[in-house]
Coordinates of C-alpha atoms in Angstrom, one line a residue:
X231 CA 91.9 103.5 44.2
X232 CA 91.3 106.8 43.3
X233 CA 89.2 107.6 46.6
X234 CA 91.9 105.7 48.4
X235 CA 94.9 108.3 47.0
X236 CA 93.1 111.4 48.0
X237 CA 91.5 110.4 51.4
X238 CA 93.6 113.7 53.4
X239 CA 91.9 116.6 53.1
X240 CA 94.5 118.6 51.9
X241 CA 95.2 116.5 49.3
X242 CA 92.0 116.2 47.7
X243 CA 91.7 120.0 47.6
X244 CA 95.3 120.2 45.9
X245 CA 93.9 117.7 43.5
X246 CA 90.8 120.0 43.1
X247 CA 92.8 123.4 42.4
X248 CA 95.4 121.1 40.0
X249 CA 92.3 120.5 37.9
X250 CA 90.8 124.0 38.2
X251 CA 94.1 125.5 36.8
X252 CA 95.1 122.8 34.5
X253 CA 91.3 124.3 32.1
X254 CA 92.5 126.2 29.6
X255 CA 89.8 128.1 29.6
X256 CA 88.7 130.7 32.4
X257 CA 86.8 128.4 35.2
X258 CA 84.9 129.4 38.5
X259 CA 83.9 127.0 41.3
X260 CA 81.1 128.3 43.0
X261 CA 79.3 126.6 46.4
X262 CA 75.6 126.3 46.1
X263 CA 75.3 130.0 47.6
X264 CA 77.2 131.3 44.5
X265 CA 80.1 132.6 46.3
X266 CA 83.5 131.8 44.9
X267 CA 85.3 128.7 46.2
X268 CA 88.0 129.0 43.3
X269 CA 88.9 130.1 40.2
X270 CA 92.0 129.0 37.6
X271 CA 94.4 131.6 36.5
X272 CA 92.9 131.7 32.7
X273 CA 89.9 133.7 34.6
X274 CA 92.7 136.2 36.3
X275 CA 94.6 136.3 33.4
X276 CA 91.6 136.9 30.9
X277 CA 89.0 139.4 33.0
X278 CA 92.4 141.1 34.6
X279 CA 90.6 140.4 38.2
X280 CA 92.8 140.5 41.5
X281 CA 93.0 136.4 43.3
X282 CA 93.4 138.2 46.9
X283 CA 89.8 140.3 46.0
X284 CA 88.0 137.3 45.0
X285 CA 87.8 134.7 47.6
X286 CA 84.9 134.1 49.0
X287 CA 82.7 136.8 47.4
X288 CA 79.8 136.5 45.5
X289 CA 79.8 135.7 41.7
X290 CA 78.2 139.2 41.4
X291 CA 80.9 141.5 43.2
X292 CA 83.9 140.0 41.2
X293 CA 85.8 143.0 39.4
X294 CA 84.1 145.2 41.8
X295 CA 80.5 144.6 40.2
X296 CA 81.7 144.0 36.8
X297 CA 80.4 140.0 36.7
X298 CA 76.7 141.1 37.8
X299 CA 74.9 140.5 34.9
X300 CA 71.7 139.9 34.0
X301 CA 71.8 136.6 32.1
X302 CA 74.3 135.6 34.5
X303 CA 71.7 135.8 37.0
X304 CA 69.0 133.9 35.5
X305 CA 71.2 131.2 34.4
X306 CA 72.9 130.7 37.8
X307 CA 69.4 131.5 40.0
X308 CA 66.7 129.9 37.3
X309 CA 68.0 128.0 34.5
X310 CA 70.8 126.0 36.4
X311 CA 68.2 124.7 39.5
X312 CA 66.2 123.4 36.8
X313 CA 68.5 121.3 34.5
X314 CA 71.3 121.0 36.4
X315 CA 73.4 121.1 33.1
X316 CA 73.8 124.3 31.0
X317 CA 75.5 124.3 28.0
X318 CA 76.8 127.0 25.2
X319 CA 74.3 130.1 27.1
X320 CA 75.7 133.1 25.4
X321 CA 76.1 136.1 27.0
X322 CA 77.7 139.7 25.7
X323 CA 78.7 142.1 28.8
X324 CA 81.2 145.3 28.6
X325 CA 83.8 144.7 31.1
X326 CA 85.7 148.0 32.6
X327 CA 89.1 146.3 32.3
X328 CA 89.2 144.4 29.1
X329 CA 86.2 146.2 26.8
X330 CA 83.2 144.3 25.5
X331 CA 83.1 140.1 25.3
X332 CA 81.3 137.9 24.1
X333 CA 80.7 134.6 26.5
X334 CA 79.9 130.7 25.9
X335 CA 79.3 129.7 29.2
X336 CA 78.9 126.1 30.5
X337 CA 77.4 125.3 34.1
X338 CA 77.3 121.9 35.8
X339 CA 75.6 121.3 39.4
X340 CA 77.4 119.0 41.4
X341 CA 75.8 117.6 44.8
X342 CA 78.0 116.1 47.7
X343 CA 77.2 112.5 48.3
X344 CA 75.5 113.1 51.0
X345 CA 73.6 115.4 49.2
X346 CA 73.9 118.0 52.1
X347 CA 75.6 120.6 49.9
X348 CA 75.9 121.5 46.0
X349 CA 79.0 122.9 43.9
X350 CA 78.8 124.3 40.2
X351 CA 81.5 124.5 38.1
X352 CA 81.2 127.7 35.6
X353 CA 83.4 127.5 32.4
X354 CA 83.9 130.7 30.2
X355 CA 84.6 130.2 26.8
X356 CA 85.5 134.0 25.1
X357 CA 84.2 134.1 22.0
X358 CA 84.5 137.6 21.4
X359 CA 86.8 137.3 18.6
X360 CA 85.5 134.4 17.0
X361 CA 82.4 136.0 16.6
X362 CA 84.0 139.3 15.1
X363 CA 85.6 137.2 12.6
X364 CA 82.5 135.8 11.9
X365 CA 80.6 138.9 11.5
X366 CA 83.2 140.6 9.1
X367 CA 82.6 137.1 6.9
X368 CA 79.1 137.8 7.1
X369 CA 79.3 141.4 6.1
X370 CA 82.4 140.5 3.4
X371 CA 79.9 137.8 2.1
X372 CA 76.8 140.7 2.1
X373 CA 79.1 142.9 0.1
X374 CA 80.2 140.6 -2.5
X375 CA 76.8 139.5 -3.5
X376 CA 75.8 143.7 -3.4
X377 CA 78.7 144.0 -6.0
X378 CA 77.6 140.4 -8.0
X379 CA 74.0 142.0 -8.1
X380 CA 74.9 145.2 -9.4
X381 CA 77.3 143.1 -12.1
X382 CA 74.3 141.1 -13.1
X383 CA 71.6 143.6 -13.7
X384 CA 74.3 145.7 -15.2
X385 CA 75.2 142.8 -17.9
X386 CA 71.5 142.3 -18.5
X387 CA 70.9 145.8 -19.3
X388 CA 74.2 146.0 -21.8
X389 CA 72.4 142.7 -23.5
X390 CA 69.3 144.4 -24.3
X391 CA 71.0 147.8 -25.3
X392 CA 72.8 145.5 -27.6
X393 CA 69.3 143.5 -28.7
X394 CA 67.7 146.7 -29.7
X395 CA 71.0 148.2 -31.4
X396 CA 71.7 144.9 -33.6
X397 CA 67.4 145.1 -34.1
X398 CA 67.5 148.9 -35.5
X399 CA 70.2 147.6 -37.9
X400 CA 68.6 145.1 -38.9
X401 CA 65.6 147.2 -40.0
X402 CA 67.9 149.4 -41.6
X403 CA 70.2 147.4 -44.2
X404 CA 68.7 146.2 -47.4
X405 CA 70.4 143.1 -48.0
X406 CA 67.8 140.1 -46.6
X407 CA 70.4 137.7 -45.6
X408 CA 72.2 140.5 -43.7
X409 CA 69.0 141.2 -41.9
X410 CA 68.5 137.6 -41.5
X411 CA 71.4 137.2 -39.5
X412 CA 70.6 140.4 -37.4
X413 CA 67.8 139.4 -36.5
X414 CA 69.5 135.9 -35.5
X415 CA 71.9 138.0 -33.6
X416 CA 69.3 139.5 -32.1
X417 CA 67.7 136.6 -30.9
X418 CA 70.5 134.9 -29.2
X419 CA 71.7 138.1 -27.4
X420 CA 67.6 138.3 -26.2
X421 CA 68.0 134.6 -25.0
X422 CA 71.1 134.9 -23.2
X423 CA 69.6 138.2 -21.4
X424 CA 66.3 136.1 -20.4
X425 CA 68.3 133.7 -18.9
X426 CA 70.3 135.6 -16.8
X427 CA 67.8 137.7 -15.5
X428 CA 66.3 135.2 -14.7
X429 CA 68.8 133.7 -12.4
X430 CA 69.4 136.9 -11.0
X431 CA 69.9 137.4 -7.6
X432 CA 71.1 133.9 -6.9
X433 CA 74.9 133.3 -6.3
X434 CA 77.1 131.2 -8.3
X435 CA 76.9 127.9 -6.1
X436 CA 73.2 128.1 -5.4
X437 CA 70.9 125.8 -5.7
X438 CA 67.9 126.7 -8.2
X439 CA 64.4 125.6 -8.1
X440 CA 63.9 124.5 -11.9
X441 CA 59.7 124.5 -12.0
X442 CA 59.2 127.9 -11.3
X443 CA 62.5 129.7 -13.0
X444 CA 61.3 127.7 -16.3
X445 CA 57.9 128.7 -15.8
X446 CA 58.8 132.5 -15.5
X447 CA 61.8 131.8 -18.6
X448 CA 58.8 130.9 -20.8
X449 CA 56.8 133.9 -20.1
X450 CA 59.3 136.1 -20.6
X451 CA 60.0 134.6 -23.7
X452 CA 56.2 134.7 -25.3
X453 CA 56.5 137.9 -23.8
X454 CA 59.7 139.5 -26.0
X455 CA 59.2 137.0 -29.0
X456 CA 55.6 136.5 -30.1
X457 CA 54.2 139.7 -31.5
X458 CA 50.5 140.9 -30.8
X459 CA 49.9 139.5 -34.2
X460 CA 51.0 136.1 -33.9
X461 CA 48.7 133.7 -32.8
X462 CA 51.1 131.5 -31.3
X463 CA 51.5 130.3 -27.0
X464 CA 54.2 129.2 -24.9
X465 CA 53.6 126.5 -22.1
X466 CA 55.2 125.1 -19.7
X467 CA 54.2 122.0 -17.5
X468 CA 57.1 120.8 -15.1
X469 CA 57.9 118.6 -12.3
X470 CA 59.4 120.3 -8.6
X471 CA 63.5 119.6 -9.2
X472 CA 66.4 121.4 -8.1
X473 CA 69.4 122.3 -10.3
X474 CA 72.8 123.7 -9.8
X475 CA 73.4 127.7 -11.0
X476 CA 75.3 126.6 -13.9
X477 CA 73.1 123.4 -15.1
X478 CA 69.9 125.9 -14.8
X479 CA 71.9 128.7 -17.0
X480 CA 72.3 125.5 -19.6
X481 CA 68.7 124.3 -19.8
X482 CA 67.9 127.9 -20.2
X483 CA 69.6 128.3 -22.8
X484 CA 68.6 125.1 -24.5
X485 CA 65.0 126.1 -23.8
X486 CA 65.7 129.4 -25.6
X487 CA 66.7 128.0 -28.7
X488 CA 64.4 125.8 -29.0
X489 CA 61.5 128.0 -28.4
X490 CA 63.5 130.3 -31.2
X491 CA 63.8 128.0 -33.5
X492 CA 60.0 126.7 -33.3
X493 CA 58.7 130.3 -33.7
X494 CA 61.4 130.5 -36.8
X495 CA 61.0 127.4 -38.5
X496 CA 57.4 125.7 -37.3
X497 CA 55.0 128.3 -37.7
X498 CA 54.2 130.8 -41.0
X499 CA 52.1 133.2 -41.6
X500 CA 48.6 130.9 -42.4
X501 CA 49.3 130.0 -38.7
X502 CA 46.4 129.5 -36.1
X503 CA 46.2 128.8 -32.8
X504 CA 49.7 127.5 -32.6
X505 CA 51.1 126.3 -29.6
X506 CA 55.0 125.8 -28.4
X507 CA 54.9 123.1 -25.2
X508 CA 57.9 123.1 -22.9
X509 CA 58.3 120.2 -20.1
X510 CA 60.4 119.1 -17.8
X511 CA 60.8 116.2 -15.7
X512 CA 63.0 114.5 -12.6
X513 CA 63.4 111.3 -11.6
X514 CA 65.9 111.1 -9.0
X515 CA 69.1 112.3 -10.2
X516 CA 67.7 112.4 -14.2
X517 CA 65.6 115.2 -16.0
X518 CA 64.4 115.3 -19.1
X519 CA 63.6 118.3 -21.1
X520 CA 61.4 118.4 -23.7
X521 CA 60.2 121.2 -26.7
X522 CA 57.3 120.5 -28.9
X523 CA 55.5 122.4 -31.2
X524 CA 52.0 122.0 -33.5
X525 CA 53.7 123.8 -36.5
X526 CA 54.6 121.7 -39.7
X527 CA 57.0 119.2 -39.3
X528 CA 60.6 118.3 -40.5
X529 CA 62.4 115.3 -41.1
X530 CA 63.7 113.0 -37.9
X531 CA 67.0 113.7 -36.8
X532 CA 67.0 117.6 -37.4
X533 CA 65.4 120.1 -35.3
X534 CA 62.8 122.7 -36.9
X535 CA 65.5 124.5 -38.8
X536 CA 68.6 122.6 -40.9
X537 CA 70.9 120.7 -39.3
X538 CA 73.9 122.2 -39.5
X539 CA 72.1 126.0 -38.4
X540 CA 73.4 127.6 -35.4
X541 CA 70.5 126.9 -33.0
X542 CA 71.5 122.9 -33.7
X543 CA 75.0 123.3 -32.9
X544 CA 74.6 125.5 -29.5
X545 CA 71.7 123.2 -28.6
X546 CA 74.0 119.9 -29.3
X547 CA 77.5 121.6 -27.5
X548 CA 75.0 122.7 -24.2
X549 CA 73.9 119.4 -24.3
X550 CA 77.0 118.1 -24.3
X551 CA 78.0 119.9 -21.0
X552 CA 75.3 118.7 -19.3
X553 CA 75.9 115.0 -20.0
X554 CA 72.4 114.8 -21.8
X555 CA 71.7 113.1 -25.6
X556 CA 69.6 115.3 -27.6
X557 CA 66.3 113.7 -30.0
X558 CA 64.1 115.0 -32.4
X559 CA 61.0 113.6 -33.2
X560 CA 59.2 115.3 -36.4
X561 CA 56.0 114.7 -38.3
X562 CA 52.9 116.2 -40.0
X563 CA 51.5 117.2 -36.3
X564 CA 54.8 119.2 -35.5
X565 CA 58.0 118.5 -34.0
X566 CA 59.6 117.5 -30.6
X567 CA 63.0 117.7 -29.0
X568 CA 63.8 115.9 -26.5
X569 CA 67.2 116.4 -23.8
X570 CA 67.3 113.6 -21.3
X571 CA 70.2 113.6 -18.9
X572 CA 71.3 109.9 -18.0
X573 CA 68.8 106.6 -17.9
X574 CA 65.6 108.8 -17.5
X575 CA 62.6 106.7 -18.8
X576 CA 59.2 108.6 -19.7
X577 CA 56.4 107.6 -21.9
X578 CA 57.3 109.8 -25.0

């Protein structure tokens, strides 16, 4: 029918240049020697180019030169002969009329039935100012982590000024339980700092890669906790998982305390080769943490320091948070503490 409609001539090129101008978008018709057959008034409008100075020339001399352009050329005289579909070729050019613009363009050969002749249609897609807008995300995004990096390693530093203060005054009062809690003071701002520096660099939303950043936790922590003249090692064995920012700040945490409360609680001063393991494991969508030491042990139910101390009660509330149940295992070979998020199942 539709053959039948447009048989006259005339008609089907009416038909033709109805189509052409109907594109929202800037369109050139081009016969198979690249000379313009037509062209909708989006292209007129967009590239400010004359109608009476285009007809008939070649794709090249439109806007008096402006369209000869490289790529232009090897996607119409290489890349087009080859594949006879081209889409989304980007191309940046600086037009004299309308300033620099970025291009999608989108070529399509089309032979005659006969096969006698070809036509291409050329679509131009201006981009330019979705791509500006895109770049000033981009460089608003490249600030904003700048300014969240400098924030971080700025809080980190005001932790450990505030570690070593609360440390000299602990050295300095006479009162034992004062210095006691000092020094527990001490230790939780030094946890908190490990943790975050530890998760620096990495923004809020991000993904985190829980085998290594434990790893490095735990060597920072035998690192700032265990003196010279403590015979006492933190390992780590753990299973490749990934973790949300804020879960990972969590376990961290957890880990911390644990470790803190091991090197507090498990271990005195007859101590020898004493050994603080950390693991963690995934299954799926379930981890389990675990915190064992070879110190002496304490009663079931309690971790290696009484039950209502603060390392219990920030351990239980983090655990919370995370959805996980918290166990302790204690006897004469040391004790183990266990966090398992969800229906994780591991030989113990």
């Amino acid at each position: 029918m539709f053959r039948k409609q447009f048989t006259d001539v005339q008609d089907a090129w009416s038909l033709a240049q109805a189509i052409v101008d109907t594109v929202r978008e800037p369109l050139l018709v081009l016969d198979e020697n690249l000379r313009l057959v037509a062209a909708n008034q989006s292209f007129y409008l967009t590239f400010k180019v004359k109608c009476e100075n285009t007809q008939a020339k070649l794709v090249y001399e439109l806007g008096d030169g402006q369209w000869d352009i490289p790529k232009l050329r090897l996607l119409l005289e290489k890349i087009l002969p080859e594949h006879g579909i081209i889409e989304n070729y980007e191309v940046e050019h600086d037009f004299l009329t309308v300033g620099r613009r970025t291009m999608l363009l989108n070529a399509r050969k089309i032979l005659s039935e006969a096969g006698s002749h070809s036509t291409i249609l050329l679509g131009i897609e201006d981009v330019t100012h979705k791509r500006t807008l895109e770049n000033e995300k981009d460089d608003l995004i490249r600030q904003k982590q700048v300014l969240l990096d400098e924030l971080e390693h700025r809080v980190v530093n005001s932790l450990q000024i505030i570690a070593s203060i609360i440390m000299l005054k602990a050295r300095a009062v006479e009162s034992e339980e004062t210095r006691r809690h000092l020094e527990d003071a001490h230790n939780r701002v030094i946890s908190v700092a490990a943790v975050q520096k530890h998760l620096h660099g990495s923004v809020a939303n991000s993904i985190i890669e829980m085998e290594p950043y434990l790893a490095t936790l735990c060597t920072a922590l035998a690192q700032s906790m265990i003196g010279e003249d403590r015979p006492i090692s933190i390992n780590f064995n753990g299973a490749p998982g990934n973790s949300t920012r804020s879960d990972a700040e969590s376990i961290g945490l957890i880990v911390t305390e644990l470790v803190i409360n091991c090197l507090k609680h498990a271990f005195d001063e007859k101590t020898k080769n004493g050994e603080i393991k950390v693991s963690y494991e995934v299954s799926g969508t379930d981890w389990q943490l675990a915190v064992s030491d070879n110190g002496c042990g304490k009663p079931d139910g309690v971790f290696a320091q009484p039950k209502t101390g603060l390392g219990t009660g920030v351990v239980r509330a983090l655990a919370k948070q995370l959805d996980a149940q918290v166990v302790t295992v204690s006897g004469a070979l040391g004790t183990r503490v266990l966090v398992t998020h969800a229906t994780f199942a591991a030989a113990a």
